[in-house]
Amino acid sequence: MDRRAGTFRLLRQAAGRTGFAEVRVKIGWDRAGQPGVVWGVDPLDDTSVQPERDPELARAAVEGAIIGLRAIAAMGFDVASTTVHLTWIGMNVVDTEATAVRAAACAATADAFGLLDRFEVSGDAQGWRCEPTRQ
C-alpha cells in the first residue's frame, strides 16, 4: 500500500479572533476498498486530540478530511480506493474550535494529494473554512 502524508497548521486571525489547529494525515490506496476516513491517532498519544476526551474536535477532523476528499473527487481526481488516516490533531484550549480543526483536516488532506495550492483556508465570524480556490 502506497502512503503519502499531508500536514496543515492553521494559525490565523479573522474577524477579530485567532484560530489554531494542526492536522496530520496519511493517505493510502486499497484497490478493493471504498473511499473514506479512519481515525489513526495512537490512543496513547496525549499530545493529540482523542475521541474520548475531545469528541467534538475528533468529529470535526473526520468531517474535514471527508470534505477534502469529496472536493478532490469533484475536481476530477480518482479517489475511489483512497483512505485518509488521521494521524495527529493538535489544538490549544484558547484558540481551537471545531471549524478550525475541520478546515485544517481538509487542507491536510489536500496537501497529502499535492493539491493544497488549489484550496483556500479562510475565516470569518462564523468560523473557519477550507474549500477549493475559486477560478
PDB file of C-alpha atoms in Angstrom:
ATOM      1  CA  MET A   1       0.000   0.000   0.000  1.00  0.00           C
ATOM      2  CA  ASP A   2       1.428   3.366  -1.043  1.00  0.00           C
ATOM      3  CA  ARG A   3       1.180   6.155   1.561  1.00  0.00           C
ATOM      4  CA  ARG A   4       1.554   9.897   1.313  1.00  0.00           C
ATOM      5  CA  ALA A   5       1.494  12.331   4.193  1.00  0.00           C
ATOM      6  CA  GLY A   6      -0.105  15.740   4.495  1.00  0.00           C
ATOM      7  CA  THR A   7       0.020  18.389   7.197  1.00  0.00           C
ATOM      8  CA  PHE A   8      -1.675  21.701   7.705  1.00  0.00           C
ATOM      9  CA  ARG A   9      -1.277  24.154  10.542  1.00  0.00           C
ATOM     10  CA  LEU A  10      -3.945  26.814  10.823  1.00  0.00           C
ATOM     11  CA  LEU A  11      -2.724  29.753  12.885  1.00  0.00           C
ATOM     12  CA  ARG A  12      -4.552  32.840  11.686  1.00  0.00           C
ATOM     13  CA  GLN A  13      -6.717  35.715  12.706  1.00  0.00           C
ATOM     14  CA  ALA A  14     -10.034  36.639  11.131  1.00  0.00           C
ATOM     15  CA  ALA A  15     -12.966  38.717  12.315  1.00  0.00           C
ATOM     16  CA  GLY A  16     -11.107  39.631  15.489  1.00  0.00           C
ATOM     17  CA  ARG A  17     -10.425  36.067  16.611  1.00  0.00           C
ATOM     18  CA  THR A  18      -7.481  33.715  16.395  1.00  0.00           C
ATOM     19  CA  GLY A  19      -7.843  30.178  15.128  1.00  0.00           C
ATOM     20  CA  PHE A  20      -5.447  27.305  15.700  1.00  0.00           C
ATOM     21  CA  ALA A  21      -5.418  23.658  14.684  1.00  0.00           C
ATOM     22  CA  GLU A  22      -2.791  21.353  13.233  1.00  0.00           C
ATOM     23  CA  VAL A  23      -3.692  18.128  11.470  1.00  0.00           C
ATOM     24  CA  ARG A  24      -1.533  15.360  10.047  1.00  0.00           C
ATOM     25  CA  VAL A  25      -2.844  12.700   7.704  1.00  0.00           C
ATOM     26  CA  LYS A  26      -1.577   9.805   5.621  1.00  0.00           C
ATOM     27  CA  ILE A  27      -3.409   8.583   2.576  1.00  0.00           C
ATOM     28  CA  GLY A  28      -3.368   5.055   1.342  1.00  0.00           C
ATOM     29  CA  TRP A  29      -4.863   3.132  -1.534  1.00  0.00           C
ATOM     30  CA  ASP A  30      -6.562  -0.219  -1.391  1.00  0.00           C
ATOM     31  CA  ARG A  31      -7.897  -1.489  -4.706  1.00  0.00           C
ATOM     32  CA  ALA A  32     -10.760  -3.325  -3.006  1.00  0.00           C
ATOM     33  CA  GLY A  33     -11.703  -0.512  -0.667  1.00  0.00           C
ATOM     34  CA  GLN A  34     -14.101   2.378  -0.768  1.00  0.00           C
ATOM     35  CA  PRO A  35     -13.016   5.967  -0.182  1.00  0.00           C
ATOM     36  CA  GLY A  36     -13.180   7.012   3.427  1.00  0.00           C
ATOM     37  CA  VAL A  37     -11.572   8.403   6.534  1.00  0.00           C
ATOM     38  CA  VAL A  38     -10.291   6.456   9.527  1.00  0.00           C
ATOM     39  CA  TRP A  39      -9.074   7.539  12.939  1.00  0.00           C
ATOM     40  CA  GLY A  40      -5.400   6.539  13.071  1.00  0.00           C
ATOM     41  CA  VAL A  41      -4.188   8.516  16.090  1.00  0.00           C
ATOM     42  CA  ASP A  42      -2.272   6.435  18.607  1.00  0.00           C
ATOM     43  CA  PRO A  43      -4.697   6.113  21.542  1.00  0.00           C
ATOM     44  CA  LEU A  44      -1.803   6.605  23.963  1.00  0.00           C
ATOM     45  CA  ASP A  45      -0.723   9.917  22.385  1.00  0.00           C
ATOM     46  CA  ASP A  46      -1.850  12.522  24.883  1.00  0.00           C
ATOM     47  CA  THR A  47      -0.459  15.345  22.704  1.00  0.00           C
ATOM     48  CA  SER A  48      -3.253  14.783  20.181  1.00  0.00           C
ATOM     49  CA  VAL A  49      -6.996  15.228  20.218  1.00  0.00           C
ATOM     50  CA  GLN A  50      -8.610  11.929  21.217  1.00  0.00           C
ATOM     51  CA  PRO A  51     -12.254  10.929  20.594  1.00  0.00           C
ATOM     52  CA  GLU A  52     -12.982  10.106  24.239  1.00  0.00           C
ATOM     53  CA  ARG A  53     -11.565  13.374  25.573  1.00  0.00           C
ATOM     54  CA  ASP A  54     -12.386  15.751  22.688  1.00  0.00           C
ATOM     55  CA  PRO A  55     -15.327  14.233  20.777  1.00  0.00           C
ATOM     56  CA  GLU A  56     -16.374  17.439  19.004  1.00  0.00           C
ATOM     57  CA  LEU A  57     -12.850  18.100  17.719  1.00  0.00           C
ATOM     58  CA  ALA A  58     -12.329  14.460  16.702  1.00  0.00           C
ATOM     59  CA  ARG A  59     -15.618  14.511  14.788  1.00  0.00           C
ATOM     60  CA  ALA A  60     -14.604  17.797  13.106  1.00  0.00           C
ATOM     61  CA  ALA A  61     -11.302  16.255  11.969  1.00  0.00           C
ATOM     62  CA  VAL A  62     -13.121  13.343  10.323  1.00  0.00           C
ATOM     63  CA  GLU A  63     -15.637  15.719   8.710  1.00  0.00           C
ATOM     64  CA  GLY A  64     -12.846  17.957   7.383  1.00  0.00           C
ATOM     65  CA  ALA A  65     -10.994  15.051   5.785  1.00  0.00           C
ATOM     66  CA  ILE A  66     -14.255  13.903   4.164  1.00  0.00           C
ATOM     67  CA  ILE A  67     -14.864  17.435   2.851  1.00  0.00           C
ATOM     68  CA  GLY A  68     -11.360  17.488   1.379  1.00  0.00           C
ATOM     69  CA  LEU A  69     -11.732  14.048  -0.179  1.00  0.00           C
ATOM     70  CA  ARG A  70     -15.071  14.971  -1.770  1.00  0.00           C
ATOM     71  CA  ALA A  71     -13.683  18.253  -3.113  1.00  0.00           C
ATOM     72  CA  ILE A  72     -10.707  16.429  -4.642  1.00  0.00           C
ATOM     73  CA  ALA A  73     -13.082  13.951  -6.295  1.00  0.00           C
ATOM     74  CA  ALA A  74     -15.191  16.862  -7.634  1.00  0.00           C
ATOM     75  CA  MET A  75     -12.020  18.241  -9.242  1.00  0.00           C
ATOM     76  CA  GLY A  76     -11.860  15.068 -11.303  1.00  0.00           C
ATOM     77  CA  PHE A  77      -9.245  13.116  -9.345  1.00  0.00           C
ATOM     78  CA  ASP A  78      -9.810   9.417  -8.739  1.00  0.00           C
ATOM     79  CA  VAL A  79     -10.263   8.818  -5.011  1.00  0.00           C
ATOM     80  CA  ALA A  80     -12.276   5.604  -5.372  1.00  0.00           C
ATOM     81  CA  SER A  81      -9.865   3.456  -3.333  1.00  0.00           C
ATOM     82  CA  THR A  82      -8.441   6.160  -1.091  1.00  0.00           C
ATOM     83  CA  THR A  83      -8.407   6.028   2.687  1.00  0.00           C
ATOM     84  CA  VAL A  84      -7.395   9.100   4.675  1.00  0.00           C
ATOM     85  CA  HIS A  85      -5.814   8.166   8.001  1.00  0.00           C
ATOM     86  CA  LEU A  86      -5.953  10.928  10.610  1.00  0.00           C
ATOM     87  CA  THR A  87      -2.659  10.503  12.487  1.00  0.00           C
ATOM     88  CA  TRP A  88      -2.413  13.561  14.767  1.00  0.00           C
ATOM     89  CA  ILE A  89      -4.579  16.558  15.641  1.00  0.00           C
ATOM     90  CA  GLY A  90      -3.035  19.427  17.578  1.00  0.00           C
ATOM     91  CA  MET A  91      -5.047  22.012  19.469  1.00  0.00           C
ATOM     92  CA  ASN A  92      -4.862  24.515  22.275  1.00  0.00           C
ATOM     93  CA  VAL A  93      -7.578  25.366  24.752  1.00  0.00           C
ATOM     94  CA  VAL A  94      -7.758  29.046  23.818  1.00  0.00           C
ATOM     95  CA  ASP A  95      -7.816  29.190  20.013  1.00  0.00           C
ATOM     96  CA  THR A  96      -9.064  25.796  18.830  1.00  0.00           C
ATOM     97  CA  GLU A  97     -12.669  25.132  17.962  1.00  0.00           C
ATOM     98  CA  ALA A  98     -14.347  22.664  15.640  1.00  0.00           C
ATOM     99  CA  THR A  99     -14.334  24.825  12.497  1.00  0.00           C
ATOM    100  CA  ALA A 100     -10.552  25.328  12.784  1.00  0.00           C
ATOM    101  CA  VAL A 101      -9.960  21.574  13.087  1.00  0.00           C
ATOM    102  CA  ARG A 102     -12.367  20.874  10.201  1.00  0.00           C
ATOM    103  CA  ALA A 103     -10.588  23.363   7.927  1.00  0.00           C
ATOM    104  CA  ALA A 104      -7.117  22.096   8.889  1.00  0.00           C
ATOM    105  CA  ALA A 105      -8.124  18.462   8.232  1.00  0.00           C
ATOM    106  CA  CYS A 106      -9.480  19.399   4.807  1.00  0.00           C
ATOM    107  CA  ALA A 107      -6.265  21.271   3.973  1.00  0.00           C
ATOM    108  CA  ALA A 108      -4.042  18.439   5.268  1.00  0.00           C
ATOM    109  CA  THR A 109      -5.933  16.015   3.023  1.00  0.00           C
ATOM    110  CA  ALA A 110      -5.385  18.324   0.042  1.00  0.00           C
ATOM    111  CA  ASP A 111      -1.698  18.557   0.995  1.00  0.00           C
ATOM    112  CA  ALA A 112      -1.362  14.763   1.007  1.00  0.00           C
ATOM    113  CA  PHE A 113      -2.633  14.721  -2.576  1.00  0.00           C
ATOM    114  CA  GLY A 114      -0.256  17.530  -3.585  1.00  0.00           C
ATOM    115  CA  LEU A 115      -3.256  19.794  -4.211  1.00  0.00           C
ATOM    116  CA  LEU A 116      -3.047  22.311  -1.366  1.00  0.00           C
ATOM    117  CA  ASP A 117      -2.383  25.100  -3.865  1.00  0.00           C
ATOM    118  CA  ARG A 118      -5.900  24.504  -5.233  1.00  0.00           C
ATOM    119  CA  PHE A 119      -7.556  25.141  -1.854  1.00  0.00           C
ATOM    120  CA  GLU A 120      -8.169  28.217   0.254  1.00  0.00           C
ATOM    121  CA  VAL A 121      -8.476  28.379   4.022  1.00  0.00           C
ATOM    122  CA  SER A 122     -10.410  31.394   5.259  1.00  0.00           C
ATOM    123  CA  GLY A 123     -12.273  32.566   8.318  1.00  0.00           C
ATOM    124  CA  ASP A 124     -14.960  34.990   9.388  1.00  0.00           C
ATOM    125  CA  ALA A 125     -17.371  35.474  12.284  1.00  0.00           C
ATOM    126  CA  GLN A 126     -18.959  32.062  11.529  1.00  0.00           C
ATOM    127  CA  GLY A 127     -15.642  30.200  11.771  1.00  0.00           C
ATOM    128  CA  TRP A 128     -13.020  28.647   9.514  1.00  0.00           C
ATOM    129  CA  ARG A 129     -13.451  27.019   6.109  1.00  0.00           C
ATOM    130  CA  CYS A 130     -11.361  25.116   3.595  1.00  0.00           C
ATOM    131  CA  GLU A 131     -12.652  24.991   0.042  1.00  0.00           C
ATOM    132  CA  PRO A 132     -11.367  24.774  -3.493  1.00  0.00           C
ATOM    133  CA  THR A 133      -9.999  28.055  -4.800  1.00  0.00           C
ATOM    134  CA  ARG A 134     -12.479  29.840  -6.995  1.00  0.00           C
ATOM    135  CA  GLN A 135     -11.247  30.115 -10.556  1.00  0.00           C
TER     136      GLN A 135
END
